[in-house]
Amino acid sequence: MTPETLTPEHDGPQTAAGFSCVAAVFDPVFARLEHWAVLVERYAARPDRIADRTDLDPLMESLVRREFTNSEGCVIGAGFVSAPSFLGWHLAWWLGGQNPAVSGPATGIRHLETVEDPLDESFRDYTALEWWRVPEQTGRRHITGPYVDYLCTDEYTLTLTLPVYRAAELIGVVGIDLSVDEIERGLIPRLGADGVSVTVINSSGRVVVSTDTHLATGALLRLPGLSEHLNDQSGGAPGLPAGHTFQWCGQTGLAIVAGPAPS
């Protein structure tokens, strides 16, 4: 499996610079997810025994713990989520020590406990959620969010997921939750430019991060012509207001809009 390459679609110094910054943040994360997917696929393809969560979970935990150690606080959750036909309704998912949902020492890491019995009134069908549904439908990497993760963190989160297969059968997704606050701290200093506002949005036009302090995370970016660009992947949408540029960030589902800074 080879990570999809992010390539700029529109010229412009601000969008090109912003594209490079976004790629620098998300490409390495997806590269690690590609590696995880390969390891899980190899595990699932073993002819010597039937796949079992008691074997898979330690593999995922070792990968996730390494991720928490090296992420400098940006990763707040990670793991593998099984297709119901593979290991049942099972999440091999861990939360990092900086996660407010984790009790105990700040360095602690714990497994996310979930209800796996579909007959339980607290059960939740995660296959209906965007971070599962889109990779299942497209077979590609996907970024969900920003959204407030009330289950785990109570903070704005981006979830990066990638489908995992055994032959042609989807057996689950590997994923990593990133803190939007930490992403913002790393991106904003590199996105800024004199007289220019640079905003990273998702495919629904909601703000991920922006150099415009008037645009809050999760808010809709309201700009004439933007919806046409978001609905047209070919680059043939009509122009934005004068001085604005639009650029998709490869297959991430994120885009960059640059324009005059507010007065």
PDB file of C-alpha atoms in Angstrom:
ATOM      1  CA  MET A   1       0.000   0.000   0.000  1.00  0.00           C
ATOM      2  CA  THR A   2       1.451   3.362  -1.038  1.00  0.00           C
ATOM      3  CA  PRO A   3       0.382   6.673   0.555  1.00  0.00           C
ATOM      4  CA  GLU A   4      -1.482   8.896  -1.897  1.00  0.00           C
ATOM      5  CA  THR A   5       0.562  11.934  -2.862  1.00  0.00           C
ATOM      6  CA  LEU A   6      -0.794  15.394  -2.159  1.00  0.00           C
ATOM      7  CA  THR A   7      -0.396  17.711  -5.159  1.00  0.00           C
ATOM      8  CA  PRO A   8      -1.371  21.381  -5.518  1.00  0.00           C
ATOM      9  CA  GLU A   9      -4.196  22.098  -7.933  1.00  0.00           C
ATOM     10  CA  HIS A  10      -4.038  25.893  -8.101  1.00  0.00           C
ATOM     11  CA  ASP A  11      -1.200  28.380  -8.267  1.00  0.00           C
ATOM     12  CA  GLY A  12      -0.677  31.050  -5.648  1.00  0.00           C
ATOM     13  CA  PRO A  13       2.060  31.564  -3.068  1.00  0.00           C
ATOM     14  CA  GLN A  14      -0.262  31.459  -0.066  1.00  0.00           C
ATOM     15  CA  THR A  15      -2.164  28.333  -1.118  1.00  0.00           C
ATOM     16  CA  ALA A  16       1.063  26.615  -2.203  1.00  0.00           C
ATOM     17  CA  ALA A  17       2.717  27.400   1.130  1.00  0.00           C
ATOM     18  CA  GLY A  18      -0.395  26.342   3.007  1.00  0.00           C
ATOM     19  CA  PHE A  19      -0.560  23.136   0.994  1.00  0.00           C
ATOM     20  CA  SER A  20       3.008  22.272   1.967  1.00  0.00           C
ATOM     21  CA  CYS A  21       2.256  22.941   5.644  1.00  0.00           C
ATOM     22  CA  VAL A  22      -0.861  20.770   5.631  1.00  0.00           C
ATOM     23  CA  ALA A  23       0.958  17.984   3.801  1.00  0.00           C
ATOM     24  CA  ALA A  24       3.784  18.148   6.355  1.00  0.00           C
ATOM     25  CA  VAL A  25       1.252  17.545   9.157  1.00  0.00           C
ATOM     26  CA  PHE A  26      -0.992  14.879   7.646  1.00  0.00           C
ATOM     27  CA  ASP A  27       1.175  12.926   5.184  1.00  0.00           C
ATOM     28  CA  PRO A  28       3.385  11.394   7.917  1.00  0.00           C
ATOM     29  CA  VAL A  29       0.302  10.370   9.921  1.00  0.00           C
ATOM     30  CA  PHE A  30      -1.256   8.650   6.934  1.00  0.00           C
ATOM     31  CA  ALA A  31       2.088   6.993   6.160  1.00  0.00           C
ATOM     32  CA  ARG A  32       2.041   5.451   9.638  1.00  0.00           C
ATOM     33  CA  LEU A  33      -1.551   4.331   9.144  1.00  0.00           C
ATOM     34  CA  GLU A  34      -0.520   2.698   5.857  1.00  0.00           C
ATOM     35  CA  HIS A  35       2.144   0.793   7.783  1.00  0.00           C
ATOM     36  CA  TRP A  36      -0.370  -0.273  10.443  1.00  0.00           C
ATOM     37  CA  ALA A  37      -2.796  -1.428   7.757  1.00  0.00           C
ATOM     38  CA  VAL A  38      -0.105  -3.604   6.168  1.00  0.00           C
ATOM     39  CA  LEU A  39       0.711  -5.228   9.530  1.00  0.00           C
ATOM     40  CA  VAL A  40      -2.947  -5.953  10.289  1.00  0.00           C
ATOM     41  CA  GLU A  41      -3.495  -7.327   6.788  1.00  0.00           C
ATOM     42  CA  ARG A  42      -0.498  -9.635   7.208  1.00  0.00           C
ATOM     43  CA  TYR A  43      -1.842 -10.762  10.567  1.00  0.00           C
ATOM     44  CA  ALA A  44      -5.320 -11.440   9.150  1.00  0.00           C
ATOM     45  CA  ALA A  45      -3.890 -13.383   6.208  1.00  0.00           C
ATOM     46  CA  ARG A  46      -1.939 -15.888   8.335  1.00  0.00           C
ATOM     47  CA  PRO A  47      -2.924 -19.414   7.324  1.00  0.00           C
ATOM     48  CA  ASP A  48      -1.822 -20.984  10.604  1.00  0.00           C
ATOM     49  CA  ARG A  49      -4.672 -19.843  12.820  1.00  0.00           C
ATOM     50  CA  ILE A  50      -7.949 -17.944  12.993  1.00  0.00           C
ATOM     51  CA  ALA A  51      -7.623 -14.239  13.746  1.00  0.00           C
ATOM     52  CA  ASP A  52      -8.352 -13.467  17.384  1.00  0.00           C
ATOM     53  CA  ARG A  53      -8.519 -10.186  19.275  1.00  0.00           C
ATOM     54  CA  THR A  54      -6.281 -11.559  22.032  1.00  0.00           C
ATOM     55  CA  ASP A  55      -3.475 -11.664  19.462  1.00  0.00           C
ATOM     56  CA  LEU A  56      -4.337  -8.546  17.493  1.00  0.00           C
ATOM     57  CA  ASP A  57      -4.802  -6.202  20.451  1.00  0.00           C
ATOM     58  CA  PRO A  58      -1.195  -6.527  21.734  1.00  0.00           C
ATOM     59  CA  LEU A  59       0.077  -5.814  18.215  1.00  0.00           C
ATOM     60  CA  MET A  60      -2.001  -2.654  17.974  1.00  0.00           C
ATOM     61  CA  GLU A  61      -1.164  -1.551  21.506  1.00  0.00           C
ATOM     62  CA  SER A  62       2.561  -1.722  20.774  1.00  0.00           C
ATOM     63  CA  LEU A  63       2.100   0.450  17.667  1.00  0.00           C
ATOM     64  CA  VAL A  64      -0.153   2.925  19.453  1.00  0.00           C
ATOM     65  CA  ARG A  65       2.130   3.332  22.469  1.00  0.00           C
ATOM     66  CA  ARG A  66       4.989   4.150  20.113  1.00  0.00           C
ATOM     67  CA  GLU A  67       2.757   6.748  18.445  1.00  0.00           C
ATOM     68  CA  PHE A  68       1.921   8.448  21.738  1.00  0.00           C
ATOM     69  CA  THR A  69       5.602   8.565  22.640  1.00  0.00           C
ATOM     70  CA  ASN A  70       6.603  10.249  19.378  1.00  0.00           C
ATOM     71  CA  SER A  71       3.626  12.555  18.724  1.00  0.00           C
ATOM     72  CA  GLU A  72       4.460  15.369  21.165  1.00  0.00           C
ATOM     73  CA  GLY A  73       0.856  15.523  22.379  1.00  0.00           C
ATOM     74  CA  CYS A  74      -0.847  15.813  18.998  1.00  0.00           C
ATOM     75  CA  VAL A  75      -2.194  12.230  19.013  1.00  0.00           C
ATOM     76  CA  ILE A  76      -4.963  11.750  21.564  1.00  0.00           C
ATOM     77  CA  GLY A  77      -6.269   8.351  20.484  1.00  0.00           C
ATOM     78  CA  ALA A  78      -5.409   5.596  18.013  1.00  0.00           C
ATOM     79  CA  GLY A  79      -5.950   1.971  17.081  1.00  0.00           C
ATOM     80  CA  PHE A  80      -7.904  -0.484  14.958  1.00  0.00           C
ATOM     81  CA  VAL A  81     -11.687  -0.825  14.674  1.00  0.00           C
ATOM     82  CA  SER A  82     -12.935  -4.204  13.506  1.00  0.00           C
ATOM     83  CA  ALA A  83     -15.609  -4.915  10.949  1.00  0.00           C
ATOM     84  CA  PRO A  84     -18.406  -6.849  12.694  1.00  0.00           C
ATOM     85  CA  SER A  85     -17.732  -9.825  10.386  1.00  0.00           C
ATOM     86  CA  PHE A  86     -14.042  -9.975  11.416  1.00  0.00           C
ATOM     87  CA  LEU A  87     -13.645  -9.721  15.205  1.00  0.00           C
ATOM     88  CA  GLY A  88     -17.160  -8.635  16.076  1.00  0.00           C
ATOM     89  CA  TRP A  89     -17.988  -5.139  17.325  1.00  0.00           C
ATOM     90  CA  HIS A  90     -14.511  -4.544  18.673  1.00  0.00           C
ATOM     91  CA  LEU A  91     -12.342  -1.450  19.110  1.00  0.00           C
ATOM     92  CA  ALA A  92      -8.642  -2.047  19.720  1.00  0.00           C
ATOM     93  CA  TRP A  93      -8.321   1.643  20.586  1.00  0.00           C
ATOM     94  CA  TRP A  94      -6.200   3.462  23.154  1.00  0.00           C
ATOM     95  CA  LEU A  95      -6.334   6.935  24.685  1.00  0.00           C
ATOM     96  CA  GLY A  96      -3.202   8.906  25.485  1.00  0.00           C
ATOM     97  CA  GLY A  97      -2.128  10.265  28.857  1.00  0.00           C
ATOM     98  CA  GLN A  98      -2.859  13.854  27.828  1.00  0.00           C
ATOM     99  CA  ASN A  99      -6.456  12.848  27.111  1.00  0.00           C
ATOM    100  CA  PRO A 100      -8.833  14.391  29.710  1.00  0.00           C
ATOM    101  CA  ALA A 101     -10.895  11.209  29.646  1.00  0.00           C
ATOM    102  CA  VAL A 102      -7.957   9.333  31.140  1.00  0.00           C
ATOM    103  CA  SER A 103      -7.799   9.255  34.909  1.00  0.00           C
ATOM    104  CA  GLY A 104      -4.548   8.863  36.804  1.00  0.00           C
ATOM    105  CA  PRO A 105      -1.035  10.030  35.896  1.00  0.00           C
ATOM    106  CA  ALA A 106      -0.589  12.316  32.894  1.00  0.00           C
ATOM    107  CA  THR A 107       1.658   9.717  31.307  1.00  0.00           C
ATOM    108  CA  GLY A 108      -0.989   6.990  31.545  1.00  0.00           C
ATOM    109  CA  ILE A 109      -2.402   5.263  28.482  1.00  0.00           C
ATOM    110  CA  ARG A 110      -5.565   3.178  28.633  1.00  0.00           C
ATOM    111  CA  HIS A 111      -7.725   1.037  26.402  1.00  0.00           C
ATOM    112  CA  LEU A 112     -11.047   2.595  25.393  1.00  0.00           C
ATOM    113  CA  GLU A 113     -13.823   0.475  26.870  1.00  0.00           C
ATOM    114  CA  THR A 114     -16.931   0.263  24.687  1.00  0.00           C
ATOM    115  CA  VAL A 115     -20.178  -1.697  24.586  1.00  0.00           C
ATOM    116  CA  GLU A 116     -19.737  -4.547  22.081  1.00  0.00           C
ATOM    117  CA  ASP A 117     -23.096  -6.257  22.516  1.00  0.00           C
ATOM    118  CA  PRO A 118     -25.529  -4.971  19.828  1.00  0.00           C
ATOM    119  CA  LEU A 119     -28.464  -5.946  22.080  1.00  0.00           C
ATOM    120  CA  ASP A 120     -27.302  -3.618  24.859  1.00  0.00           C
ATOM    121  CA  GLU A 121     -29.258  -0.342  25.026  1.00  0.00           C
ATOM    122  CA  SER A 122     -25.950   1.577  25.197  1.00  0.00           C
ATOM    123  CA  PHE A 123     -24.575  -0.057  22.047  1.00  0.00           C
ATOM    124  CA  ARG A 124     -23.616   2.271  19.201  1.00  0.00           C
ATOM    125  CA  ASP A 125     -23.226   1.136  15.592  1.00  0.00           C
ATOM    126  CA  TYR A 126     -19.946   2.767  14.596  1.00  0.00           C
ATOM    127  CA  THR A 127     -20.256   1.595  10.976  1.00  0.00           C
ATOM    128  CA  ALA A 128     -22.780   4.407  10.469  1.00  0.00           C
ATOM    129  CA  LEU A 129     -20.248   7.071  11.486  1.00  0.00           C
ATOM    130  CA  GLU A 130     -18.315   9.133   8.938  1.00  0.00           C
ATOM    131  CA  TRP A 131     -14.844   7.938   9.943  1.00  0.00           C
ATOM    132  CA  TRP A 132     -15.924   4.384   9.104  1.00  0.00           C
ATOM    133  CA  ARG A 133     -18.524   4.950   6.391  1.00  0.00           C
ATOM    134  CA  VAL A 134     -16.424   7.050   3.990  1.00  0.00           C
ATOM    135  CA  PRO A 135     -13.335   4.785   3.882  1.00  0.00           C
ATOM    136  CA  GLU A 136     -15.663   1.801   3.496  1.00  0.00           C
ATOM    137  CA  GLN A 137     -17.314   3.426   0.465  1.00  0.00           C
ATOM    138  CA  THR A 138     -14.221   4.926  -1.175  1.00  0.00           C
ATOM    139  CA  GLY A 139     -11.454   2.513  -0.188  1.00  0.00           C
ATOM    140  CA  ARG A 140      -9.297   5.546   0.599  1.00  0.00           C
ATOM    141  CA  ARG A 141      -7.885   7.543   3.460  1.00  0.00           C
ATOM    142  CA  HIS A 142     -10.239  10.021   5.074  1.00  0.00           C
ATOM    143  CA  ILE A 143     -10.196  12.860   7.597  1.00  0.00           C
ATOM    144  CA  THR A 144     -13.317  13.334   9.722  1.00  0.00           C
ATOM    145  CA  GLY A 145     -13.875  16.594  11.567  1.00  0.00           C
ATOM    146  CA  PRO A 146     -13.291  18.889  13.214  1.00  0.00           C
ATOM    147  CA  TYR A 147     -15.850  17.690  15.740  1.00  0.00           C
ATOM    148  CA  VAL A 148     -16.109  17.736  19.517  1.00  0.00           C
ATOM    149  CA  ASP A 149     -15.326  14.214  20.702  1.00  0.00           C
ATOM    150  CA  TYR A 150     -17.754  13.916  23.619  1.00  0.00           C
ATOM    151  CA  LEU A 151     -17.007  10.199  23.995  1.00  0.00           C
ATOM    152  CA  CYS A 152     -13.288  10.551  24.651  1.00  0.00           C
ATOM    153  CA  THR A 153     -11.850  14.056  24.925  1.00  0.00           C
ATOM    154  CA  ASP A 154     -14.477  16.815  24.998  1.00  0.00           C
ATOM    155  CA  GLU A 155     -12.261  18.796  22.617  1.00  0.00           C
ATOM    156  CA  TYR A 156     -12.096  19.474  18.880  1.00  0.00           C
ATOM    157  CA  THR A 157     -10.695  16.429  17.130  1.00  0.00           C
ATOM    158  CA  LEU A 158      -9.738  15.231  13.666  1.00  0.00           C
ATOM    159  CA  THR A 159      -9.972  11.499  13.038  1.00  0.00           C
ATOM    160  CA  LEU A 160      -7.793  10.067  10.279  1.00  0.00           C
ATOM    161  CA  THR A 161      -8.844   6.604   9.090  1.00  0.00           C
ATOM    162  CA  LEU A 162      -7.741   4.105   6.471  1.00  0.00           C
ATOM    163  CA  PRO A 163      -9.521   0.881   5.416  1.00  0.00           C
ATOM    164  CA  VAL A 164      -7.919  -2.513   6.037  1.00  0.00           C
ATOM    165  CA  TYR A 165      -8.631  -5.546   3.840  1.00  0.00           C
ATOM    166  CA  ARG A 166      -8.214  -9.313   3.775  1.00  0.00           C
ATOM    167  CA  ALA A 167      -8.233 -10.088   0.058  1.00  0.00           C
ATOM    168  CA  ALA A 168     -11.231  -8.023  -1.101  1.00  0.00           C
ATOM    169  CA  GLU A 169     -13.028  -8.117   2.258  1.00  0.00           C
ATOM    170  CA  LEU A 170     -13.057  -5.023   4.465  1.00  0.00           C
ATOM    171  CA  ILE A 171     -12.000  -6.188   7.930  1.00  0.00           C
ATOM    172  CA  GLY A 172     -11.764  -2.808   9.656  1.00  0.00           C
ATOM    173  CA  VAL A 173     -10.104   0.587   9.733  1.00  0.00           C
ATOM    174  CA  VAL A 174      -6.953   1.858  11.389  1.00  0.00           C
ATOM    175  CA  GLY A 175      -7.161   5.373  12.737  1.00  0.00           C
ATOM    176  CA  ILE A 176      -5.562   8.170  14.686  1.00  0.00           C
ATOM    177  CA  ASP A 177      -7.308  11.009  16.571  1.00  0.00           C
ATOM    178  CA  LEU A 178      -5.458  14.331  16.420  1.00  0.00           C
ATOM    179  CA  SER A 179      -5.973  17.312  18.698  1.00  0.00           C
ATOM    180  CA  VAL A 180      -7.052  20.341  16.667  1.00  0.00           C
ATOM    181  CA  ASP A 181      -5.550  22.632  19.330  1.00  0.00           C
ATOM    182  CA  GLU A 182      -2.139  21.028  18.861  1.00  0.00           C
ATOM    183  CA  ILE A 183      -2.446  21.108  15.068  1.00  0.00           C
ATOM    184  CA  GLU A 184      -3.365  24.774  15.266  1.00  0.00           C
ATOM    185  CA  ARG A 185      -0.307  25.571  17.377  1.00  0.00           C
ATOM    186  CA  GLY A 186       1.917  23.934  14.811  1.00  0.00           C
ATOM    187  CA  LEU A 187       0.229  25.196  11.640  1.00  0.00           C
ATOM    188  CA  ILE A 188      -0.749  28.800  12.340  1.00  0.00           C
ATOM    189  CA  PRO A 189       2.808  30.192  12.545  1.00  0.00           C
ATOM    190  CA  ARG A 190       3.596  28.584   9.181  1.00  0.00           C
ATOM    191  CA  LEU A 191       0.351  29.566   7.454  1.00  0.00           C
ATOM    192  CA  GLY A 192       0.496  33.281   8.211  1.00  0.00           C
ATOM    193  CA  ALA A 193       1.466  35.824   5.574  1.00  0.00           C
ATOM    194  CA  ASP A 194       1.303  39.634   5.508  1.00  0.00           C
ATOM    195  CA  GLY A 195      -2.065  40.860   4.323  1.00  0.00           C
ATOM    196  CA  VAL A 196      -3.361  37.340   3.610  1.00  0.00           C
ATOM    197  CA  SER A 197      -5.775  35.121   5.505  1.00  0.00           C
ATOM    198  CA  VAL A 198      -5.245  31.362   5.122  1.00  0.00           C
ATOM    199  CA  THR A 199      -7.938  28.919   6.234  1.00  0.00           C
ATOM    200  CA  VAL A 200      -7.948  25.134   6.189  1.00  0.00           C
ATOM    201  CA  ILE A 201     -11.487  23.758   5.808  1.00  0.00           C
ATOM    202  CA  ASN A 202     -13.064  20.322   5.552  1.00  0.00           C
ATOM    203  CA  SER A 203     -15.233  19.141   2.673  1.00  0.00           C
ATOM    204  CA  SER A 204     -18.304  20.719   4.286  1.00  0.00           C
ATOM    205  CA  GLY A 205     -16.652  24.137   4.495  1.00  0.00           C
ATOM    206  CA  ARG A 206     -16.074  24.013   8.243  1.00  0.00           C
ATOM    207  CA  VAL A 207     -12.934  25.613   9.595  1.00  0.00           C
ATOM    208  CA  VAL A 208     -10.161  23.337  10.816  1.00  0.00           C
ATOM    209  CA  VAL A 209      -7.613  26.085  11.478  1.00  0.00           C
ATOM    210  CA  SER A 210      -7.333  29.673  10.254  1.00  0.00           C
ATOM    211  CA  THR A 211      -4.997  32.627  10.567  1.00  0.00           C
ATOM    212  CA  ASP A 212      -8.136  34.787  10.745  1.00  0.00           C
ATOM    213  CA  THR A 213      -8.889  35.101  14.446  1.00  0.00           C
ATOM    214  CA  HIS A 214     -12.535  35.822  13.597  1.00  0.00           C
ATOM    215  CA  LEU A 215     -12.971  32.264  12.258  1.00  0.00           C
ATOM    216  CA  ALA A 216     -13.429  29.732  15.048  1.00  0.00           C
ATOM    217  CA  THR A 217     -12.739  26.028  14.682  1.00  0.00           C
ATOM    218  CA  GLY A 218     -15.866  24.258  13.468  1.00  0.00           C
ATOM    219  CA  ALA A 219     -17.478  27.431  12.084  1.00  0.00           C
ATOM    220  CA  LEU A 220     -18.707  27.503   8.494  1.00  0.00           C
ATOM    221  CA  LEU A 221     -16.578  29.569   6.145  1.00  0.00           C
ATOM    222  CA  ARG A 222     -19.112  31.719   4.318  1.00  0.00           C
ATOM    223  CA  LEU A 223     -17.739  32.862   0.971  1.00  0.00           C
ATOM    224  CA  PRO A 224     -19.593  33.343  -2.345  1.00  0.00           C
ATOM    225  CA  GLY A 225     -18.786  30.498  -4.733  1.00  0.00           C
ATOM    226  CA  LEU A 226     -17.184  28.285  -2.069  1.00  0.00           C
ATOM    227  CA  SER A 227     -19.945  25.668  -2.065  1.00  0.00           C
ATOM    228  CA  GLU A 228     -19.521  25.247  -5.830  1.00  0.00           C
ATOM    229  CA  HIS A 229     -15.812  24.536  -5.338  1.00  0.00           C
ATOM    230  CA  LEU A 230     -16.522  22.064  -2.544  1.00  0.00           C
ATOM    231  CA  ASN A 231     -19.001  20.200  -4.753  1.00  0.00           C
ATOM    232  CA  ASP A 232     -16.730  20.131  -7.810  1.00  0.00           C
ATOM    233  CA  GLN A 233     -13.569  18.022  -7.655  1.00  0.00           C
ATOM    234  CA  SER A 234     -12.579  18.808 -11.254  1.00  0.00           C
ATOM    235  CA  GLY A 235     -11.420  22.377 -10.642  1.00  0.00           C
ATOM    236  CA  GLY A 236     -13.997  23.805 -13.045  1.00  0.00           C
ATOM    237  CA  ALA A 237     -16.097  25.680 -10.498  1.00  0.00           C
ATOM    238  CA  PRO A 238     -16.637  29.429 -10.988  1.00  0.00           C
ATOM    239  CA  GLY A 239     -14.212  31.835  -9.381  1.00  0.00           C
ATOM    240  CA  LEU A 240     -14.249  33.043  -5.802  1.00  0.00           C
ATOM    241  CA  PRO A 241     -14.352  36.753  -4.929  1.00  0.00           C
ATOM    242  CA  ALA A 242     -11.350  38.746  -6.137  1.00  0.00           C
ATOM    243  CA  GLY A 243      -8.146  38.011  -4.291  1.00  0.00           C
ATOM    244  CA  HIS A 244      -9.242  34.544  -3.053  1.00  0.00           C
ATOM    245  CA  THR A 245      -7.807  31.178  -4.069  1.00  0.00           C
ATOM    246  CA  PHE A 246      -8.994  27.633  -3.406  1.00  0.00           C
ATOM    247  CA  GLN A 247      -6.992  24.408  -3.373  1.00  0.00           C
ATOM    248  CA  TRP A 248      -7.837  20.821  -2.469  1.00  0.00           C
ATOM    249  CA  CYS A 249      -5.218  19.041  -0.374  1.00  0.00           C
ATOM    250  CA  GLY A 250      -5.014  15.854  -2.399  1.00  0.00           C
ATOM    251  CA  GLN A 251      -7.257  13.056  -1.119  1.00  0.00           C
ATOM    252  CA  THR A 252      -7.478  14.288   2.470  1.00  0.00           C
ATOM    253  CA  GLY A 253     -10.877  15.933   2.087  1.00  0.00           C
ATOM    254  CA  LEU A 254      -9.319  19.184   3.319  1.00  0.00           C
ATOM    255  CA  ALA A 255      -8.920  22.358   1.303  1.00  0.00           C
ATOM    256  CA  ILE A 256      -7.125  25.679   1.679  1.00  0.00           C
ATOM    257  CA  VAL A 257      -8.750  29.049   1.038  1.00  0.00           C
ATOM    258  CA  ALA A 258      -6.543  32.112   0.958  1.00  0.00           C
ATOM    259  CA  GLY A 259      -7.688  35.698   0.651  1.00  0.00           C
ATOM    260  CA  PRO A 260      -7.309  39.246   1.926  1.00  0.00           C
ATOM    261  CA  ALA A 261      -6.970  39.499   5.680  1.00  0.00           C
ATOM    262  CA  PRO A 262      -9.892  41.206   7.422  1.00  0.00           C
ATOM    263  CA  SER A 263      -9.351  44.883   8.120  1.00  0.00           C
TER     264      SER A 263
END
